Tab-separated table of C-alpha atoms in Angstrom:
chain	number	residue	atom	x	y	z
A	6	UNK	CA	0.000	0.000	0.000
A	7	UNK	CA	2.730	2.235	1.186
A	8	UNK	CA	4.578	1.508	-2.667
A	9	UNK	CA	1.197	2.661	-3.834
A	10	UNK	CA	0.849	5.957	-1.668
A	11	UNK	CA	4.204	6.743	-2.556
A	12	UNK	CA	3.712	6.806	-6.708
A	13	UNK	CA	0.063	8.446	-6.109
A	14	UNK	CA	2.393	11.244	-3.994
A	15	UNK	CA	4.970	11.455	-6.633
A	16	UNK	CA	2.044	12.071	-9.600
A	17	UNK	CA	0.279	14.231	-7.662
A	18	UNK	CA	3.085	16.624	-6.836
A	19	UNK	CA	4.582	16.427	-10.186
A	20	UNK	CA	1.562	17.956	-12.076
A	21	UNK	CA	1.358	20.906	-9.800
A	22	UNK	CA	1.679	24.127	-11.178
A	23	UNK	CA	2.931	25.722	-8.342
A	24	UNK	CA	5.847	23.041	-7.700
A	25	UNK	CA	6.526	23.380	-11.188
A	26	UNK	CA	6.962	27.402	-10.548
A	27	UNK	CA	8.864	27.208	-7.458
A	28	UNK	CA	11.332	25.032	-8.073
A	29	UNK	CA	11.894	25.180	-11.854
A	30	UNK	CA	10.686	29.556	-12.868
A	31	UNK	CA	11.340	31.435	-9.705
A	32	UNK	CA	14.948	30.111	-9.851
A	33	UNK	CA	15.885	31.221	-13.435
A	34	UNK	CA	13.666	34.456	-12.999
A	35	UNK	CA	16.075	35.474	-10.112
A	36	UNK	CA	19.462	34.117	-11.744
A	37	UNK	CA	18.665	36.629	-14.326
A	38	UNK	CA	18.075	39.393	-11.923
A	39	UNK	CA	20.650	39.173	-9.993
A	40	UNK	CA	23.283	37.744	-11.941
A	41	UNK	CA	22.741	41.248	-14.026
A	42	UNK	CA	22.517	43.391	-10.939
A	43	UNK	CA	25.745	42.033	-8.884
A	44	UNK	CA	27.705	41.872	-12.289
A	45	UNK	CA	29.900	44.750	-11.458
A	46	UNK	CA	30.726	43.828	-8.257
A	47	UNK	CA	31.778	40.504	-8.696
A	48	UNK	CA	34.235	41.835	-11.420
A	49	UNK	CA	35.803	43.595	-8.574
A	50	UNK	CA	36.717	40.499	-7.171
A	51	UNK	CA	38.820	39.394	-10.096
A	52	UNK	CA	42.373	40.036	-9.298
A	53	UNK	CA	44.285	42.800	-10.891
A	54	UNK	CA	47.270	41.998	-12.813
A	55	UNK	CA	49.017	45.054	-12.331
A	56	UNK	CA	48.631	47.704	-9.233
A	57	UNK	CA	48.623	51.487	-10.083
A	58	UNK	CA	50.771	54.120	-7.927
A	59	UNK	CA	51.396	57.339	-8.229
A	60	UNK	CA	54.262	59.144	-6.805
A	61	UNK	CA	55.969	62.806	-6.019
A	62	UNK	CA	59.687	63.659	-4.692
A	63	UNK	CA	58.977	66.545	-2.020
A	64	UNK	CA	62.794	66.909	-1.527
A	65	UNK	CA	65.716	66.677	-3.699
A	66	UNK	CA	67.392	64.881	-1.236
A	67	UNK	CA	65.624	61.462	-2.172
A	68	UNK	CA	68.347	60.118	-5.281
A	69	UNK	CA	67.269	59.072	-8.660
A	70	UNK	CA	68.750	55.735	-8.739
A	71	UNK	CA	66.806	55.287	-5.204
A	72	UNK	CA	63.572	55.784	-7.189
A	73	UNK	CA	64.817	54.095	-9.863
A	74	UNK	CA	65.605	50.698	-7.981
A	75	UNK	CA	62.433	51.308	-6.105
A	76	UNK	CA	60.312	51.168	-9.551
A	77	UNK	CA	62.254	47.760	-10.632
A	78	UNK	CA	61.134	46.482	-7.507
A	79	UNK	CA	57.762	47.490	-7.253
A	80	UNK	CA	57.701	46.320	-11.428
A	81	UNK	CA	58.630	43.083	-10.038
A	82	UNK	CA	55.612	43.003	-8.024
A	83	UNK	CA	53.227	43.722	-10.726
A	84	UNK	CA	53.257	47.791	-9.182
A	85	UNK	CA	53.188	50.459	-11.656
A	86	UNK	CA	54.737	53.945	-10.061
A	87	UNK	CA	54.179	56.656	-12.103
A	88	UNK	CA	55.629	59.750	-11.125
A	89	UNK	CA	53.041	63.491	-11.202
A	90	UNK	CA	55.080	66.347	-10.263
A	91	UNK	CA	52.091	68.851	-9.442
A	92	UNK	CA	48.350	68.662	-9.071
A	93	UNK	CA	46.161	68.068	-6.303
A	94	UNK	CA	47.142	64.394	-5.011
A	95	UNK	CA	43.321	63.424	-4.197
A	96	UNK	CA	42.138	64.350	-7.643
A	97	UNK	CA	45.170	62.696	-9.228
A	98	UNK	CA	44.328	59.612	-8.053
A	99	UNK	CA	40.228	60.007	-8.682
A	100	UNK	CA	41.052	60.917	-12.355
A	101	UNK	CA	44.198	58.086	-12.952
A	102	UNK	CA	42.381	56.049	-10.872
A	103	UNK	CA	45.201	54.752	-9.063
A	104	UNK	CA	45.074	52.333	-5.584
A	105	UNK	CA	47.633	55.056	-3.868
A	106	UNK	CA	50.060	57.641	-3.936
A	107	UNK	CA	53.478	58.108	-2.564
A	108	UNK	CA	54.960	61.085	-1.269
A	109	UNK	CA	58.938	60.969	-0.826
A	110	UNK	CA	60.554	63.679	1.602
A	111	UNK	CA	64.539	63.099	2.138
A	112	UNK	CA	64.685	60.301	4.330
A	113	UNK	CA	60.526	59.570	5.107
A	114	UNK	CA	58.026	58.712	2.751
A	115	UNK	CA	54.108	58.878	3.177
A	116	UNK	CA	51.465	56.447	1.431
A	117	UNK	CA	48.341	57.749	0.838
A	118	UNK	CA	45.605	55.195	0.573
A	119	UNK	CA	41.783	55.408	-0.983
A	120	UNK	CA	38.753	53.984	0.890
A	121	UNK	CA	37.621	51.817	-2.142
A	122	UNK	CA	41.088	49.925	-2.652
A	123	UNK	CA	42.619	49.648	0.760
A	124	UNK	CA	43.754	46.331	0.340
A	125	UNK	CA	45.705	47.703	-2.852
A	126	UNK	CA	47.094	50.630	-0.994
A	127	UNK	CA	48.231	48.104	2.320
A	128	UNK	CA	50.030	46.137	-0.645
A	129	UNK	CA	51.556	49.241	-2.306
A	130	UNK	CA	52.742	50.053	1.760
A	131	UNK	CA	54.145	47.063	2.574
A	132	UNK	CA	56.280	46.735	-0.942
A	133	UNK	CA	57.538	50.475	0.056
A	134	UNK	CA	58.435	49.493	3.599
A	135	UNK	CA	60.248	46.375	3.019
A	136	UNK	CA	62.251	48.153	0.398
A	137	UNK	CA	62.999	51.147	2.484
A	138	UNK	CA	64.185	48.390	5.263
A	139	UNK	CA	66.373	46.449	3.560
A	140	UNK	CA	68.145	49.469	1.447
A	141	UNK	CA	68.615	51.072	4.880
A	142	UNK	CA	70.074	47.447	5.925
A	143	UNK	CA	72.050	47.611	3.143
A	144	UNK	CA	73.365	51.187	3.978
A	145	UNK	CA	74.435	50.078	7.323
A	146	UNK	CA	76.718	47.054	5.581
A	147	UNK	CA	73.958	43.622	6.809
A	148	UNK	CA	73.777	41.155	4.759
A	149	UNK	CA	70.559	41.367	3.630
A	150	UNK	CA	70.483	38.157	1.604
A	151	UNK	CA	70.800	36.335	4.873
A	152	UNK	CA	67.553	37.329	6.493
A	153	UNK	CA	65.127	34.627	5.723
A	154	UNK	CA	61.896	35.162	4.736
A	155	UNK	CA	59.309	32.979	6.256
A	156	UNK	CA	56.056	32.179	3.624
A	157	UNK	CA	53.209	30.508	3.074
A	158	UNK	CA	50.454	30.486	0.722
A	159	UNK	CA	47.103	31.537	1.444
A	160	UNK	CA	43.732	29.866	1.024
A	161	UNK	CA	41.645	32.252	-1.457
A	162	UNK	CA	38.666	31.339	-3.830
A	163	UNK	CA	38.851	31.622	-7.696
A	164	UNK	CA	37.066	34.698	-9.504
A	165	UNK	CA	33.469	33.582	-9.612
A	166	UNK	CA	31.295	34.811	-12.141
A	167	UNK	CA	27.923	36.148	-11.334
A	168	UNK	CA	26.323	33.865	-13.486
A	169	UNK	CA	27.671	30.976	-12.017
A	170	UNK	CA	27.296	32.012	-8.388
A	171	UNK	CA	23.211	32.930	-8.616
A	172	UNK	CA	22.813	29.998	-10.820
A	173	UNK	CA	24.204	27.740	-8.469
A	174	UNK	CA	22.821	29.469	-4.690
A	175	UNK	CA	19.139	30.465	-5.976
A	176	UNK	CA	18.641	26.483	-7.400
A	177	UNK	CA	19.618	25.557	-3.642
A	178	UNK	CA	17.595	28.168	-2.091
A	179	UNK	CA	14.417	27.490	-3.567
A	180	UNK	CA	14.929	23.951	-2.678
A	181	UNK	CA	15.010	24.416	1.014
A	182	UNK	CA	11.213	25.608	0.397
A	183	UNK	CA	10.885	21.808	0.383
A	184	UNK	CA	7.534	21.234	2.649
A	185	UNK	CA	5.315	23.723	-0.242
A	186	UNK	CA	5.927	20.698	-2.648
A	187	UNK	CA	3.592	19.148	0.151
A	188	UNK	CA	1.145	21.573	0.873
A	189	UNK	CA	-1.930	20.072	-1.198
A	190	UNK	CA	-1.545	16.855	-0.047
A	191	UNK	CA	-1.522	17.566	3.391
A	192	UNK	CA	-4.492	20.431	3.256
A	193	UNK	CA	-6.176	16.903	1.278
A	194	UNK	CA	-5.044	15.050	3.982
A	195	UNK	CA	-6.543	17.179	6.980
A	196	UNK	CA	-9.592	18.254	4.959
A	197	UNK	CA	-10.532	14.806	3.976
A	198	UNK	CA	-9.185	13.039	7.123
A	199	UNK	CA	-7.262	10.655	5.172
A	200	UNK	CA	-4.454	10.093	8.106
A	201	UNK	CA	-7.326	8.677	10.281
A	202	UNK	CA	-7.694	6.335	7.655
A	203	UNK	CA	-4.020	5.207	7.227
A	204	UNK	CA	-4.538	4.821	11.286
A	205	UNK	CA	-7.238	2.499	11.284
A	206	UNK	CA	-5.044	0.334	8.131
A	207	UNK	CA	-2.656	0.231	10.909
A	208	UNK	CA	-0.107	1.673	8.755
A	209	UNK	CA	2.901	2.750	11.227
A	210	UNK	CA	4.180	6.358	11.592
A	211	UNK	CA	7.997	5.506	10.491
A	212	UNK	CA	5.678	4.463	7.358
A	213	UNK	CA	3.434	7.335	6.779
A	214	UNK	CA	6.262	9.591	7.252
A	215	UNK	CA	8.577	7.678	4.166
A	216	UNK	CA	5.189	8.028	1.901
A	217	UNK	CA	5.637	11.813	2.240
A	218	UNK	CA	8.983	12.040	2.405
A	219	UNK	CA	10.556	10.045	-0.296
A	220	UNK	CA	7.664	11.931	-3.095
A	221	UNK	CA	8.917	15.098	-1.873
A	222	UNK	CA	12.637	14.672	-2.031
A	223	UNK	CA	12.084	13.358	-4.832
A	224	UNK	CA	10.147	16.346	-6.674
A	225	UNK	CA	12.418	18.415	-5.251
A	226	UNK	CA	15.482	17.072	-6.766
A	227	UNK	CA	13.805	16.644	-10.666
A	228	UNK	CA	12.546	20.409	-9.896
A	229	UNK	CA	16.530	21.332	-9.164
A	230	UNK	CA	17.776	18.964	-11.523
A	231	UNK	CA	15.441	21.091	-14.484
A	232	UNK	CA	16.415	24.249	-13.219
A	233	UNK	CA	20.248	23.378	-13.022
A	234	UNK	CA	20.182	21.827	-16.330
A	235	UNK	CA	17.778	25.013	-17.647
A	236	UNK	CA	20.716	27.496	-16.157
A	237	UNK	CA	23.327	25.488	-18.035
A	238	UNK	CA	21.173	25.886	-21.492
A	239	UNK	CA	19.955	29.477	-20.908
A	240	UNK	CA	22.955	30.630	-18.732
A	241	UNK	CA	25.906	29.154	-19.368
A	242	UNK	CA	26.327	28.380	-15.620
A	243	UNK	CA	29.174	26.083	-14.845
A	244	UNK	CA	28.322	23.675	-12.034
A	245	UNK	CA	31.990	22.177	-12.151
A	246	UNK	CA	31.931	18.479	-11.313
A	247	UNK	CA	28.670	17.800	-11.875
A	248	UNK	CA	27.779	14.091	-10.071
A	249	UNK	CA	29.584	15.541	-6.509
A	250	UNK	CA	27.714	18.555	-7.329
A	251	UNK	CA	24.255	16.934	-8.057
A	252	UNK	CA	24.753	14.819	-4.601
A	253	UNK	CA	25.395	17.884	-2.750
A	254	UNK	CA	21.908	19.166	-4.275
A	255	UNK	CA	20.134	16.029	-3.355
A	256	UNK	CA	21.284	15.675	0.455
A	257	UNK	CA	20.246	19.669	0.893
A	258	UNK	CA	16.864	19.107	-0.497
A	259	UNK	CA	16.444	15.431	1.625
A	260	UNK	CA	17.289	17.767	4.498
A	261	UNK	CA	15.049	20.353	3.233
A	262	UNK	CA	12.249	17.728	3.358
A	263	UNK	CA	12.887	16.148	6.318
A	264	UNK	CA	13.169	19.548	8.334
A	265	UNK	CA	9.919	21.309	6.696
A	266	UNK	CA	8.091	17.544	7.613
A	267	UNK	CA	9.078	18.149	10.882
A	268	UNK	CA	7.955	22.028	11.264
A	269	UNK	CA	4.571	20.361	9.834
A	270	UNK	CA	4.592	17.610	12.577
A	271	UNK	CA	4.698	20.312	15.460
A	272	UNK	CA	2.057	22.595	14.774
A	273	UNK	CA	0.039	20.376	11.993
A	274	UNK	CA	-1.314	23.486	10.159
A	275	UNK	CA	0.318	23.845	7.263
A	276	UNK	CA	0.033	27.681	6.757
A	277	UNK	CA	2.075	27.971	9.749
A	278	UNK	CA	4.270	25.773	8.371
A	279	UNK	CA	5.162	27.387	5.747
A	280	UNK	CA	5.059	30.641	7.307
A	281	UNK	CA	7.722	29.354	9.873
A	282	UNK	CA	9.327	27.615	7.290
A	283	UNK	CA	10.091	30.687	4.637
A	284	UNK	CA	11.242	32.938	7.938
A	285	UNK	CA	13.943	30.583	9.362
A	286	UNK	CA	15.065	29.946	5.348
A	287	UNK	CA	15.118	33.367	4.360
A	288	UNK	CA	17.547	33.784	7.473
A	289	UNK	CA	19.558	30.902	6.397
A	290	UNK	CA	19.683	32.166	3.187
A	291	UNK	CA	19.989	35.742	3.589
A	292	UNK	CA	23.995	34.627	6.057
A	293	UNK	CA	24.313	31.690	3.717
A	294	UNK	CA	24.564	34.054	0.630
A	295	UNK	CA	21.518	33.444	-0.860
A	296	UNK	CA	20.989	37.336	-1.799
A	297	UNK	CA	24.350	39.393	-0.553
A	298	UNK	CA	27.261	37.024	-2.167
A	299	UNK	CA	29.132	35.379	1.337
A	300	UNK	CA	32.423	36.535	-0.116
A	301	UNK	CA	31.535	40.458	0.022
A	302	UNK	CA	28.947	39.823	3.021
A	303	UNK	CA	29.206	41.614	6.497
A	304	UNK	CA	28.306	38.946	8.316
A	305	UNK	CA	30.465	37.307	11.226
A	306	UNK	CA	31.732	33.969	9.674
A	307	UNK	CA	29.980	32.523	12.810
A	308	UNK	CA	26.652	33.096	11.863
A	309	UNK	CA	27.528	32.149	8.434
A	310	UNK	CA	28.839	28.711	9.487
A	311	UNK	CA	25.471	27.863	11.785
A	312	UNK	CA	23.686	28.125	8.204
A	313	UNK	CA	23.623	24.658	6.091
A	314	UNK	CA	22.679	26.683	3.418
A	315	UNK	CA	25.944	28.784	3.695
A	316	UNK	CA	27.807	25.252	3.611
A	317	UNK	CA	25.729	24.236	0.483
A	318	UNK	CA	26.862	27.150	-1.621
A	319	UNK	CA	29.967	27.442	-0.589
A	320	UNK	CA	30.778	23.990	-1.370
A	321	UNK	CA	29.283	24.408	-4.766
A	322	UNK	CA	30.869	27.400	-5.780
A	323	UNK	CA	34.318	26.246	-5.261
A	324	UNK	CA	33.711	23.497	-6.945
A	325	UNK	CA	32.697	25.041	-9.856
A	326	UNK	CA	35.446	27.946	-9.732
A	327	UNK	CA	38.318	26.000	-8.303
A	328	UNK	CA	37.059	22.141	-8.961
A	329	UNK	CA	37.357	21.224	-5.189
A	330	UNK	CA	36.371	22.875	-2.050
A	331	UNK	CA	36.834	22.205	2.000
A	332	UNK	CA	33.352	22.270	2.334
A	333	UNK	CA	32.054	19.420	0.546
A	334	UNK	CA	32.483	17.545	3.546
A	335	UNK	CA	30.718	20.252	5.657
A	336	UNK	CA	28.118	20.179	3.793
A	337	UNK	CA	27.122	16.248	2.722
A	338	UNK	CA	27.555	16.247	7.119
A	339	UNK	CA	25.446	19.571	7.636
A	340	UNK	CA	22.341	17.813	5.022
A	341	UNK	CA	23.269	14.050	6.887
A	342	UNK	CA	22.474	15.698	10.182
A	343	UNK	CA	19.676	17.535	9.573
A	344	UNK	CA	17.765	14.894	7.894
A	345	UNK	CA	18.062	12.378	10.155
A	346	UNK	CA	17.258	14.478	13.194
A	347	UNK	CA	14.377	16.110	11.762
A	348	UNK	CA	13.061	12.906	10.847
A	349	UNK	CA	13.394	11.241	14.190
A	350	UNK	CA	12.017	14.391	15.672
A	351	UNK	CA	8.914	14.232	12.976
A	352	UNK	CA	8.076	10.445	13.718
A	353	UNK	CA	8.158	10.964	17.569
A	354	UNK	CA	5.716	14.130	17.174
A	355	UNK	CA	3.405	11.775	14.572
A	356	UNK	CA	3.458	9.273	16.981
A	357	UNK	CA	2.781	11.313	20.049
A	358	UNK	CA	-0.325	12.898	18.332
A	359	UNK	CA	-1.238	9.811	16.935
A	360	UNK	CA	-1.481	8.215	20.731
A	361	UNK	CA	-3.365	11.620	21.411
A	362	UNK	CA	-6.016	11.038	18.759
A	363	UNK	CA	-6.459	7.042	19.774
């Protein structure tokens, strides 16, 4: 019977027009708005080959071949120094649109950084100082090629385009509005008293719960399945490697499920449901960077990392900019969790209520 429930489910969800809209429309409608609108600013995340600096000797005391062995350097780390003898230094570097400006006076220098590249300007800083170290090292007769350097290489994401980030992180989002896929066959089921019913056939909770559950997941994942293979077609998007990718997917929309079918198995009235529902995933969303890209967001990185939505796209993303990503694991664990928690939690409350209603 349960085998039987289960297709009847899986039919009935997959002709509704609403599923249809949520899962396979809203998502492209909002890769195309916002992949347009955050365009610009994810170009500003693609590294610059070359810096731009300008520069001006205050004092004739600072020697040509000092500037000149300061330019090879700073050449040497992709850092152009340009030199402007007169002008207004703030509207030098609006109209050059340079990431500083450097202002030598005999034996001191001063670097003067702007608000939007301060990152550039700590880099154009640092190059000065470290020169202006080791020639004064040198002056004093150290050996400067015995001081060690100590490095290491940084952890940094790939440029992402904005294409591929919204198609990826809006296909996810709009799965975690798992329990709507739902929402007619449960109003059915109250209206109609169809879980009395199931009761009487003795059919057990663990049961009733896997007739809804499986039908959803599984909508869920054709729905995100379309719309990833839609945003590919339409988009371009690049989902990297696609089978890890498409796992990833499935486990966040089985957690989805499982957690929405629990929300439903506390109150039992699905408007609140999916009033509760939308709030907490619009919150998940909105620190798991859903709306505001996580890389430019404000948020703490501790409130990001309590999202499993934030651990979804993150994963994704780097997989599809970089082909791997530390948070695959994160996330298959985050989506593992979830569901079977929520599902535990969900049988428990049927059968509690069922034991109520007997």
């Amino acid at each position: 019977m349960i085998r039987y429930v289960i297709k009847n489910n899986i039919k009935l969800m997959g002709r509704s027009p609403i599923n249809i809209f949520l899962y396979i429309v809203m998502p492209l409608i909002l890769i195309a708005v916002l992949s347009s609108s955050f365009d610009d600013l994810m170009k500003k995340y693609e590294e610059n080959e070359t810096l731009k600096a300008g520069y001006r000797i205050e004092d004739s005391g600072t020697s040509k071949e000092l500037i000149d062995a300061l330019k090879d350097i700073a050449k040497d780390n992709d850092i152009e120094l340009t030199e402007y003898e007169t002008g207004e230094i703030g509207d030098i570097v609006k109209n050059e649109e340079l990431s500083g400006f450097v202002v030598f006076d005999g034996d001191s220098y001063t670097v003067y950084e702007t608000e939007e590249e301060k990152e550039a300007g700590k880099a154009i800083e640092f190059m000065i100082g470290t020169f202006y170290e080791s020639a004064t090292a040198a002056a004093m007769g150290a050996d400067t090629e015995a001081v060690a350097v100590s490095a290491e290489e940084a952890f940094y994401i790939e440029p992402v385009d904005s294409t591929d980030y919204y198609g990826i992180v809006e296909v996810v989002y709009f799965g975690w509005c798992a329990i709507v896929c739902g929402a007619s066959l449960f109003m059915n089921e109250k209206k109609y008293k169809i879980k009395n019913k199931y009761i009487v056939a003795d059919i057990s909770e663990p049961k009733l719960y896997l007739a809804n559950f499986i039908p959803m997941v599984a909508v869920v994942i054709a729905g995100a399945v379309i719309a990833a293979v839609l945003s590919v077609v339409l988009f371009k998007v690049n989902w990297g490697n696609i089978w890890l990718s498409l796992l990833i997917v499935a486990l966040s929309a089985a957690a989805a499920t499982a957690f929405g079918l629990m929300l439903h198995s506390f109150s039992d009235n699905m408007v609140v449901t999916i009033i509760a529902t939308f709030t907490i995933v619009w919150f998940m969303g909105f620190f798991g960077g859903s709306f505001e890209t996580y890389m430019f967001s404000a948020q703490p990185m501790s409130l990001k990392l309590l999202s499993p939505i934030y651990h979804t796209n993150r994963a994704l993303v780097e997989l599809s900019s970089m082909g791997e990503s530390r948070f695959v694991s994160s996330s298959l664990l985050f989506s593992l969790a979830i569901m079977a928690v929520c599902s535990v939690l969900a049988i428990l409350a049927g059968t509690a209520r069922r034991k109520v209603r007997s």
